[in-house]
GROMACS .gro file of C-alpha atoms in nm:
model
  425
    1MET     CA    1   0.000   0.000   0.000
    2VAL     CA    2   0.176   0.316  -0.120
    3LEU     CA    3   0.012   0.559   0.119
    4ASP     CA    4   0.164   0.764   0.397
    5PRO     CA    5   0.014   0.616   0.717
    6GLY     CA    6   0.103   0.932   0.906
    7SER     CA    7  -0.127   1.152   0.703
    8ASP     CA    8  -0.413   1.299   0.907
    9ALA     CA    9  -0.598   1.439   0.606
   10TYR     CA   10  -0.849   1.154   0.618
   11THR     CA   11  -0.927   1.230   0.980
   12LEU     CA   12  -0.985   1.593   0.889
   13LEU     CA   13  -1.245   1.481   0.634
   14THR     CA   14  -1.450   1.324   0.913
   15GLU     CA   15  -1.427   1.646   1.113
   16GLU     CA   16  -1.573   1.866   0.840
   17ARG     CA   17  -1.909   2.015   0.935
   18VAL     CA   18  -2.220   1.929   0.736
   19ASP     CA   19  -2.400   2.235   0.601
   20HIS     CA   20  -2.554   2.392   0.289
   21ARG     CA   21  -2.247   2.317   0.076
   22PHE     CA   22  -2.340   1.950   0.047
   23LYS     CA   23  -2.653   1.895  -0.157
   24GLY     CA   24  -2.886   1.609  -0.084
   25LEU     CA   25  -2.782   1.566   0.279
   26PRO     CA   26  -3.043   1.585   0.558
   27PRO     CA   27  -3.113   1.947   0.660
   28ASP     CA   28  -3.136   1.841   1.024
   29ALA     CA   29  -2.776   1.718   1.006
   30ASP     CA   30  -2.641   2.073   0.978
   31GLY     CA   31  -2.367   2.125   1.233
   32LEU     CA   32  -2.279   1.759   1.271
   33THR     CA   33  -1.939   1.647   1.155
   34VAL     CA   34  -1.926   1.410   0.862
   35GLY     CA   35  -1.800   1.143   1.100
   36GLU     CA   36  -2.090   1.198   1.339
   37LEU     CA   37  -2.341   1.179   1.056
   38ALA     CA   38  -2.181   0.862   0.921
   39ALA     CA   39  -2.195   0.705   1.267
   40GLN     CA   40  -2.574   0.753   1.271
   41HIS     CA   41  -2.610   0.509   0.978
   42ARG     CA   42  -2.913   0.692   0.847
   43ASN     CA   43  -3.124   0.538   0.576
   44LEU     CA   44  -3.103   0.703   0.236
   45PHE     CA   45  -3.481   0.682   0.191
   46THR     CA   46  -3.612   0.750   0.541
   47GLY     CA   47  -3.329   0.940   0.708
   48GLY     CA   48  -3.408   1.291   0.589
   49PHE     CA   49  -3.204   1.301   0.268
   50THR     CA   50  -3.345   1.539   0.007
   51THR     CA   51  -3.369   1.483  -0.365
   52PRO     CA   52  -3.182   1.485  -0.587
   53VAL     CA   53  -2.915   1.279  -0.414
   54LEU     CA   54  -2.642   1.069  -0.572
   55ALA     CA   55  -2.555   0.745  -0.392
   56LEU     CA   56  -2.269   0.501  -0.440
   57SER     CA   57  -2.332   0.133  -0.366
   58ALA     CA   58  -2.103  -0.001  -0.094
   59GLU     CA   59  -2.134  -0.359  -0.217
   60LEU     CA   60  -2.084  -0.286  -0.587
   61LEU     CA   61  -1.792  -0.053  -0.519
   62GLU     CA   62  -1.619  -0.332  -0.329
   63HIS     CA   63  -1.699  -0.576  -0.608
   64ASN     CA   64  -1.540  -0.351  -0.872
   65LEU     CA   65  -1.231  -0.282  -0.662
   66THR     CA   66  -1.176  -0.653  -0.601
   67LEU     CA   67  -1.240  -0.751  -0.963
   68MET     CA   68  -0.978  -0.515  -1.108
   69GLU     CA   69  -0.727  -0.603  -0.837
   70THR     CA   70  -0.768  -0.968  -0.932
   71TYR     CA   71  -0.756  -0.894  -1.306
   72ALA     CA   72  -0.433  -0.695  -1.283
   73ALA     CA   73  -0.266  -0.959  -1.067
   74ARG     CA   74  -0.378  -1.243  -1.297
   75HIS     CA   75  -0.220  -1.069  -1.596
   76GLY     CA   76   0.100  -0.958  -1.426
   77LEU     CA   77   0.013  -0.589  -1.448
   78ALA     CA   78   0.091  -0.313  -1.204
   79PHE     CA   79  -0.217  -0.094  -1.163
   80ALA     CA   80  -0.229   0.284  -1.130
   81PRO     CA   81  -0.602   0.363  -1.171
   82HIS     CA   82  -0.680   0.705  -1.311
   83GLY     CA   83  -0.782   0.922  -1.018
   84LYS     CA   84  -0.932   1.199  -1.232
   85THR     CA   85  -1.242   0.980  -1.256
   86SER     CA   86  -1.344   1.030  -0.895
   87MET     CA   87  -1.097   1.280  -0.744
   88ALA     CA   88  -1.198   1.116  -0.417
   89PRO     CA   89  -0.901   1.045  -0.187
   90GLN     CA   90  -1.109   0.795   0.013
   91LEU     CA   91  -1.146   0.595  -0.308
   92PHE     CA   92  -0.775   0.640  -0.384
   93ARG     CA   93  -0.708   0.480  -0.047
   94ARG     CA   94  -0.944   0.192  -0.122
   95GLN     CA   95  -0.775   0.139  -0.459
   96LEU     CA   96  -0.432   0.136  -0.297
   97GLU     CA   97  -0.554  -0.107  -0.032
   98HIS     CA   98  -0.668  -0.326  -0.321
   99GLY     CA   99  -0.315  -0.354  -0.454
  100ALA     CA  100  -0.275  -0.048  -0.676
  101TRP     CA  101   0.085   0.052  -0.748
  102GLY     CA  102  -0.013   0.419  -0.731
  103ILE     CA  103  -0.261   0.667  -0.873
  104THR     CA  104  -0.268   0.815  -1.223
  105LEU     CA  105  -0.365   1.182  -1.254
  106ALA     CA  106  -0.392   1.441  -1.530
  107VAL     CA  107  -0.312   1.792  -1.403
  108PRO     CA  108  -0.104   1.948  -1.122
  109HIS     CA  109  -0.401   2.032  -0.900
  110GLN     CA  110  -0.493   1.664  -0.889
  111VAL     CA  111  -0.138   1.576  -0.788
  112ARG     CA  112  -0.159   1.824  -0.501
  113VAL     CA  113  -0.478   1.659  -0.380
  114ALA     CA  114  -0.324   1.313  -0.394
  115ARG     CA  115  -0.012   1.426  -0.212
  116ALA     CA  116  -0.217   1.600   0.057
  117PHE     CA  117  -0.372   1.260   0.127
  118GLY     CA  118  -0.045   1.072   0.138
  119VAL     CA  119  -0.030   0.907  -0.206
  120ARG     CA  120   0.334   0.810  -0.258
  121ARG     CA  121   0.334   0.712  -0.627
  122VAL     CA  122   0.181   0.932  -0.897
  123PHE     CA  123   0.179   0.877  -1.273
  124LEU     CA  124   0.083   1.200  -1.453
  125ALA     CA  125  -0.063   1.091  -1.787
  126ASN     CA  126  -0.009   1.430  -1.946
  127GLU     CA  127   0.257   1.673  -2.054
  128LEU     CA  128   0.371   1.914  -1.781
  129VAL     CA  129   0.539   2.241  -1.875
  130ASP     CA  130   0.397   2.474  -1.609
  131PRO     CA  131   0.705   2.609  -1.424
  132ALA     CA  132   0.521   2.675  -1.097
  133ALA     CA  133   0.386   2.320  -1.089
  134LEU     CA  134   0.724   2.174  -1.182
  135ARG     CA  135   0.897   2.369  -0.906
  136TRP     CA  136   0.642   2.245  -0.653
  137ILE     CA  137   0.678   1.884  -0.766
  138SER     CA  138   1.057   1.914  -0.763
  139ALA     CA  139   1.052   2.051  -0.409
  140ASP     CA  140   0.823   1.768  -0.301
  141LEU     CA  141   1.053   1.511  -0.459
  142ASP     CA  142   1.354   1.663  -0.286
  143ALA     CA  143   1.175   1.671   0.049
  144ASP     CA  144   1.033   1.318   0.033
  145PRO     CA  145   1.265   1.037  -0.082
  146GLY     CA  146   0.966   0.801  -0.085
  147PHE     CA  147   0.771   1.005  -0.341
  148ARG     CA  148   0.773   0.854  -0.694
  149PHE     CA  149   0.651   1.076  -0.976
  150VAL     CA  150   0.643   0.999  -1.350
  151CYS     CA  151   0.501   1.214  -1.630
  152TYR     CA  152   0.477   1.230  -2.009
  153VAL     CA  153   0.700   1.419  -2.252
  154ASP     CA  154   0.618   1.449  -2.622
  155SER     CA  155   0.838   1.726  -2.766
  156VAL     CA  156   1.190   1.865  -2.756
  157ARG     CA  157   1.044   2.205  -2.673
  158GLY     CA  158   0.857   2.057  -2.377
  159VAL     CA  159   1.174   1.894  -2.250
  160GLU     CA  160   1.357   2.226  -2.272
  161LEU     CA  161   1.084   2.408  -2.080
  162MET     CA  162   1.080   2.141  -1.811
  163ASP     CA  163   1.455   2.143  -1.771
  164ALA     CA  164   1.463   2.521  -1.738
  165ALA     CA  165   1.195   2.513  -1.469
  166LEU     CA  166   1.381   2.241  -1.278
  167ALA     CA  167   1.711   2.429  -1.251
  168GLY     CA  168   1.850   2.374  -0.902
  169SER     CA  169   1.652   2.060  -0.828
  170VAL     CA  170   1.824   1.773  -0.650
  171ARG     CA  171   1.625   1.475  -0.780
  172PRO     CA  172   1.545   1.456  -1.151
  173VAL     CA  173   1.185   1.422  -1.263
  174ASP     CA  174   1.116   1.083  -1.419
  175VAL     CA  175   0.957   1.101  -1.763
  176VAL     CA  176   0.821   0.861  -2.024
  177VAL     CA  177   0.803   0.941  -2.393
  178GLU     CA  178   0.439   0.943  -2.502
  179LEU     CA  179   0.369   0.767  -2.830
  180ALA     CA  180   0.061   0.912  -3.001
  181GLY     CA  181  -0.229   0.685  -3.088
  182GLY     CA  182  -0.190   0.793  -3.451
  183GLU     CA  183  -0.232   1.088  -3.682
  184GLY     CA  184  -0.508   1.313  -3.558
  185ALA     CA  185  -0.491   1.162  -3.209
  186ARG     CA  186  -0.451   1.370  -2.896
  187THR     CA  187  -0.105   1.438  -2.749
  188GLY     CA  188   0.201   1.224  -2.811
  189VAL     CA  189   0.490   1.188  -3.052
  190ARG     CA  190   0.376   1.078  -3.398
  191THR     CA  191   0.678   0.881  -3.524
  192GLU     CA  192   0.949   0.662  -3.376
  193ALA     CA  193   1.217   0.894  -3.519
  194GLU     CA  194   1.062   1.187  -3.334
  195CYS     CA  195   1.042   0.972  -3.019
  196ALA     CA  196   1.418   0.921  -3.043
  197ALA     CA  197   1.472   1.296  -3.078
  198VAL     CA  198   1.267   1.359  -2.764
  199ALA     CA  199   1.461   1.088  -2.581
  200ASP     CA  200   1.788   1.253  -2.691
  201ALA     CA  201   1.664   1.582  -2.549
  202VAL     CA  202   1.582   1.415  -2.217
  203ALA     CA  203   1.932   1.264  -2.207
  204GLY     CA  204   2.073   1.614  -2.237
  205ALA     CA  205   1.850   1.761  -1.967
  206ARG     CA  206   1.996   1.777  -1.617
  207GLY     CA  207   1.656   1.786  -1.446
  208LEU     CA  208   1.493   1.489  -1.622
  209ARG     CA  209   1.544   1.114  -1.636
  210LEU     CA  210   1.398   0.884  -1.902
  211VAL     CA  211   1.235   0.578  -1.743
  212GLY     CA  212   1.010   0.439  -2.014
  213VAL     CA  213   0.740   0.483  -2.275
  214ALA     CA  214   0.364   0.525  -2.253
  215GLY     CA  215   0.050   0.624  -2.437
  216TYR     CA  216  -0.326   0.592  -2.454
  217GLU     CA  217  -0.473   0.334  -2.687
  218GLY     CA  218  -0.815   0.494  -2.660
  219GLU     CA  219  -0.692   0.757  -2.906
  220VAL     CA  220  -0.616   0.508  -3.185
  221PRO     CA  221  -0.822   0.626  -3.485
  222ASP     CA  222  -1.111   0.394  -3.574
  223ALA     CA  223  -1.012   0.174  -3.284
  224ASP     CA  224  -1.084  -0.195  -3.310
  225PRO     CA  225  -0.901  -0.493  -3.156
  226GLU     CA  226  -0.660  -0.527  -3.447
  227ARG     CA  227  -0.567  -0.157  -3.465
  228VAL     CA  228  -0.533  -0.124  -3.088
  229ARG     CA  229  -0.308  -0.427  -3.060
  230ALA     CA  230  -0.097  -0.303  -3.352
  231TRP     CA  231  -0.043   0.028  -3.175
  232LEU     CA  232   0.037  -0.143  -2.845
  233ARG     CA  233   0.301  -0.352  -3.024
  234ARG     CA  234   0.452  -0.029  -3.157
  235LEU     CA  235   0.470   0.096  -2.799
  236VAL     CA  236   0.642  -0.222  -2.680
  237ALA     CA  237   0.882  -0.211  -2.976
  238LEU     CA  238   0.970   0.147  -2.886
  239ALA     CA  239   1.066   0.037  -2.535
  240VAL     CA  240   1.275  -0.246  -2.678
  241ASP     CA  241   1.456  -0.011  -2.918
  242PHE     CA  242   1.524   0.244  -2.645
  243ASP     CA  243   1.661  -0.031  -2.422
  244LYS     CA  244   1.893  -0.163  -2.696
  245ALA     CA  245   2.018   0.191  -2.745
  246GLY     CA  246   2.105   0.218  -2.375
  247ARG     CA  247   1.860   0.498  -2.310
  248PHE     CA  248   1.753   0.366  -1.967
  249ALA     CA  249   2.093   0.374  -1.801
  250GLY     CA  250   2.077   0.451  -1.430
  251VAL     CA  251   1.718   0.343  -1.365
  252ASP     CA  252   1.592   0.045  -1.167
  253GLU     CA  253   1.307  -0.056  -1.399
  254ILE     CA  254   1.161   0.030  -1.738
  255VAL     CA  255   0.807   0.167  -1.739
  256VAL     CA  256   0.572   0.060  -2.019
  257SER     CA  257   0.226   0.205  -1.962
  258ALA     CA  258  -0.111   0.220  -2.136
  259GLY     CA  259  -0.468   0.129  -2.062
  260GLY     CA  260  -0.793   0.319  -2.046
  261SER     CA  261  -1.123   0.158  -1.958
  262ALA     CA  262  -1.219   0.030  -2.304
  263TRP     CA  263  -0.918  -0.181  -2.412
  264PHE     CA  264  -0.741  -0.313  -2.105
  265ASP     CA  265  -0.784  -0.668  -2.234
  266ALA     CA  266  -0.573  -0.576  -2.537
  267VAL     CA  267  -0.316  -0.414  -2.307
  268ALA     CA  268  -0.298  -0.732  -2.100
  269ASP     CA  269  -0.252  -0.947  -2.410
  270VAL     CA  270   0.021  -0.737  -2.571
  271PHE     CA  271   0.205  -0.656  -2.248
  272ALA     CA  272   0.226  -1.031  -2.189
  273GLU     CA  273   0.442  -1.039  -2.503
  274VAL     CA  274   0.702  -0.790  -2.372
  275PRO     CA  275   1.040  -0.960  -2.420
  276GLU     CA  276   1.309  -0.976  -2.156
  277LEU     CA  277   1.488  -0.642  -2.138
  278SER     CA  278   1.804  -0.531  -1.961
  279LEU     CA  279   1.599  -0.427  -1.655
  280PRO     CA  280   1.273  -0.537  -1.494
  281VAL     CA  281   0.968  -0.396  -1.673
  282LEU     CA  282   0.686  -0.220  -1.486
  283LYS     CA  283   0.379  -0.295  -1.699
  284LEU     CA  284   0.151  -0.022  -1.578
  285LEU     CA  285  -0.225  -0.025  -1.646
  286ARG     CA  286  -0.418   0.300  -1.584
  287SER     CA  287  -0.792   0.226  -1.622
  288GLY     CA  288  -1.005   0.444  -1.394
  289ALA     CA  289  -1.378   0.431  -1.476
  290TYR     CA  290  -1.408   0.081  -1.328
  291VAL     CA  291  -1.434   0.217  -0.974
  292SER     CA  292  -1.801   0.304  -1.021
  293HIS     CA  293  -1.851   0.173  -1.376
  294ASP     CA  294  -2.176   0.303  -1.532
  295ASP     CA  295  -2.509   0.221  -1.696
  296GLY     CA  296  -2.422   0.351  -2.041
  297HIS     CA  297  -2.094   0.425  -2.216
  298TYR     CA  298  -1.866   0.188  -2.024
  299ARG     CA  299  -2.134  -0.075  -1.985
  300GLU     CA  300  -2.115  -0.107  -2.363
  301LEU     CA  301  -1.738  -0.065  -2.401
  302THR     CA  302  -1.598  -0.261  -2.108
  303PRO     CA  303  -1.351  -0.531  -2.215
  304PHE     CA  304  -1.530  -0.773  -1.984
  305ASN     CA  305  -1.795  -0.796  -2.257
  306ARG     CA  306  -1.526  -0.960  -2.471
  307VAL     CA  307  -1.385  -1.176  -2.191
  308PRO     CA  308  -1.688  -1.257  -1.973
  309GLU     CA  309  -1.505  -1.548  -1.817
  310GLU     CA  310  -1.289  -1.290  -1.635
  311GLY     CA  311  -1.585  -1.134  -1.453
  312ALA     CA  312  -1.810  -0.831  -1.490
  313LEU     CA  313  -1.806  -0.480  -1.351
  314GLU     CA  314  -2.124  -0.347  -1.192
  315PRO     CA  315  -2.267   0.008  -1.210
  316ALA     CA  316  -2.232   0.141  -0.856
  317PHE     CA  317  -2.396   0.483  -0.900
  318ARG     CA  318  -2.763   0.566  -0.870
  319LEU     CA  319  -2.908   0.917  -0.881
  320TRP     CA  320  -3.227   0.942  -0.679
  321THR     CA  321  -3.465   1.213  -0.791
  322GLN     CA  322  -3.831   1.285  -0.726
  323ILE     CA  323  -4.128   1.330  -0.954
  324VAL     CA  324  -4.244   1.688  -0.913
  325SER     CA  325  -4.486   1.723  -1.206
  326ARG     CA  326  -4.709   1.490  -1.409
  327PRO     CA  327  -4.874   1.729  -1.654
  328SER     CA  328  -5.006   1.463  -1.889
  329ALA     CA  329  -5.036   1.087  -1.932
  330GLY     CA  330  -4.731   1.087  -2.156
  331GLN     CA  331  -4.500   1.319  -1.967
  332ALA     CA  332  -4.351   1.376  -1.623
  333PHE     CA  333  -4.072   1.583  -1.472
  334ALA     CA  334  -3.819   1.492  -1.205
  335ASN     CA  335  -3.613   1.736  -1.000
  336ALA     CA  336  -3.265   1.644  -1.125
  337GLY     CA  337  -3.096   1.794  -1.429
  338LYS     CA  338  -2.765   1.892  -1.580
  339ARG     CA  339  -2.637   2.018  -1.244
  340ASP     CA  340  -2.676   1.670  -1.101
  341ALA     CA  341  -2.637   1.406  -1.374
  342ALA     CA  342  -2.379   1.322  -1.639
  343TYR     CA  343  -2.515   1.393  -1.985
  344ASP     CA  344  -2.210   1.435  -2.210
  345LEU     CA  345  -2.221   1.078  -2.347
  346ASP     CA  346  -2.572   0.950  -2.272
  347LEU     CA  347  -2.878   1.075  -2.090
  348PRO     CA  348  -2.960   0.909  -1.756
  349PHE     CA  349  -3.150   0.581  -1.761
  350ALA     CA  350  -3.472   0.535  -1.562
  351GLN     CA  351  -3.421   0.218  -1.358
  352VAL     CA  352  -3.654   0.193  -1.060
  353VAL     CA  353  -3.951   0.372  -0.906
  354ARG     CA  354  -3.980   0.385  -0.528
  355ARG     CA  355  -4.313   0.447  -0.355
  356ASP     CA  356  -4.409   0.381   0.007
  357GLY     CA  357  -4.090   0.187   0.067
  358THR     CA  358  -4.135  -0.047  -0.229
  359GLU     CA  359  -3.919  -0.049  -0.543
  360ARG     CA  360  -4.026  -0.173  -0.885
  361PRO     CA  361  -3.877  -0.146  -1.235
  362ALA     CA  362  -3.926   0.188  -1.410
  363THR     CA  363  -4.128   0.023  -1.686
  364GLY     CA  364  -4.232   0.258  -1.964
  365ILE     CA  365  -4.030   0.553  -1.833
  366SER     CA  366  -3.745   0.714  -2.026
  367VAL     CA  367  -3.543   1.033  -1.994
  368THR     CA  368  -3.569   1.239  -2.311
  369SER     CA  369  -3.392   1.561  -2.213
  370LEU     CA  370  -3.234   1.748  -1.925
  371SER     CA  371  -3.280   2.109  -1.822
  372ASP     CA  372  -3.054   2.262  -1.560
  373GLN     CA  373  -3.266   2.127  -1.274
  374HIS     CA  374  -3.526   1.903  -1.439
  375ALA     CA  375  -3.530   1.569  -1.615
  376TRP     CA  376  -3.789   1.543  -1.893
  377LEU     CA  377  -3.955   1.203  -1.883
  378ARG     CA  378  -4.161   1.025  -2.145
  379THR     CA  379  -4.415   0.789  -1.990
  380ALA     CA  380  -4.575   0.506  -2.187
  381PRO     CA  381  -4.928   0.385  -2.104
  382GLU     CA  382  -4.790   0.107  -1.882
  383ALA     CA  383  -4.588   0.351  -1.667
  384ASP     CA  384  -4.707   0.371  -1.307
  385LEU     CA  385  -4.574   0.706  -1.192
  386GLU     CA  386  -4.711   0.968  -0.956
  387VAL     CA  387  -4.599   1.303  -0.820
  388GLY     CA  388  -4.390   1.233  -0.510
  389ASP     CA  389  -4.244   0.903  -0.633
  390TRP     CA  390  -3.867   0.859  -0.611
  391LEU     CA  391  -3.705   0.766  -0.940
  392GLY     CA  392  -3.367   0.593  -0.944
  393LEU     CA  393  -3.156   0.688  -1.245
  394GLY     CA  394  -2.853   0.509  -1.384
  395LEU     CA  395  -2.578   0.731  -1.522
  396SER     CA  396  -2.331   0.716  -1.808
  397HIS     CA  397  -1.969   0.835  -1.779
  398PRO     CA  398  -1.835   0.826  -1.422
  399CYS     CA  399  -1.593   1.115  -1.478
  400THR     CA  400  -1.877   1.363  -1.530
  401SER     CA  401  -2.089   1.211  -1.253
  402PHE     CA  402  -1.844   1.243  -0.965
  403ASP     CA  403  -1.760   1.604  -1.048
  404LYS     CA  404  -2.114   1.728  -0.978
  405TRP     CA  405  -2.117   1.607  -0.618
  406VAL     CA  406  -1.894   1.720  -0.332
  407LEU     CA  407  -2.008   1.464  -0.073
  408ILE     CA  408  -2.158   1.135  -0.188
  409PRO     CA  409  -2.338   0.892   0.045
  410LEU     CA  410  -2.199   0.538   0.035
  411ALA     CA  411  -2.505   0.322   0.089
  412GLU     CA  412  -2.563  -0.048   0.144
  413ALA     CA  413  -2.832  -0.233  -0.049
  414ASP     CA  414  -3.102  -0.160   0.210
  415GLY     CA  415  -3.026   0.213   0.201
  416THR     CA  416  -2.810   0.227   0.513
  417VAL     CA  417  -2.548   0.499   0.461
  418VAL     CA  418  -2.215   0.384   0.599
  419ASP     CA  419  -1.984   0.663   0.482
  420TYR     CA  420  -1.961   0.982   0.278
  421ILE     CA  421  -1.718   1.016  -0.013
  422ARG     CA  422  -1.559   1.362  -0.049
  423THR     CA  423  -1.452   1.476  -0.396
  424PHE     CA  424  -1.201   1.749  -0.489
  425PHE     CA  425  -1.263   1.896  -0.836
   0.00000   0.00000   0.00000
């Protein structure tokens, strides 16, 4: 577990006072600490929570954490789940307790959050040329010998900017050359010749140390299994070529990293083919959406659909909203909208209706649109829906679900809330 056990930041979370900042929580809990409220084990449906309220399933969260821990171990992969999905240090801790090597992040602010909560290994899956951020990271590296930090580089100019910002540092910043997914992809070096030029620049930089190669297969144009595996083999070949050229002198291991949430089966297959190199290889997977999974985008894309014998992730989120208007037999409105639910990939999915303590499937109910604070519902003749009913919605895209909620109840199947998950966006 790569977490500083001396950190008291988690204790401070429990001491935060509940008030108007945290939507959905019981109004009569104002003034309690989060820890005191959690100790009451209130029920999500009868304990005074107000709608809309997003809940995370305690049982399904544990299932997903365990499944990916097992998957990574089975395939010989180190796991640094992408923390930008949740930006929830309590979930970072759970991921680390479930065997994660470290946490992947995307921007300097996220690194500061992780470090405040004692995360000792950070993989920044992005270019970093901000001098203020680099100076802070350098100072943190110099102050903490146990802090491991790795980030992308994808240009000679970027290397020069980084090296200038790191003048006077004691420990070099570890970097990996990012190989682009292809022409028209996001960041990353487009050709192997350009990768070599970037590696040469790193070799000439006093403040940087080349430790490997990385990229994101989700950016491969027109991605399919064949194209993704072909790109992953390019990435592995790049590491092999760099090793033969002696570019990893002075390091303890060679980092080879990839893996979003749609193609980690391909990553596992191709990384299993990595030949023996001059140093041990850290095969680092970075998938992040698994922690909550979803009822839309990743439900369709998850690699477990292709390898069902390896298990299945479960959607752990449910947004509870209330029917506030039923103007006609074919239409209803619930009190949750764009401020509350992810909508960038798919609209929410009506799953269950709750009335008088009883749940039933949301038959004949669909979300057709979202306003800022309303969900527009189409109701078929068979829909049994009344003003006052609670409607449970499934969500698509975890990354834009977490970021709308500052404090998320963690609830057991019967509605008992056992904890509150704090996010930092």
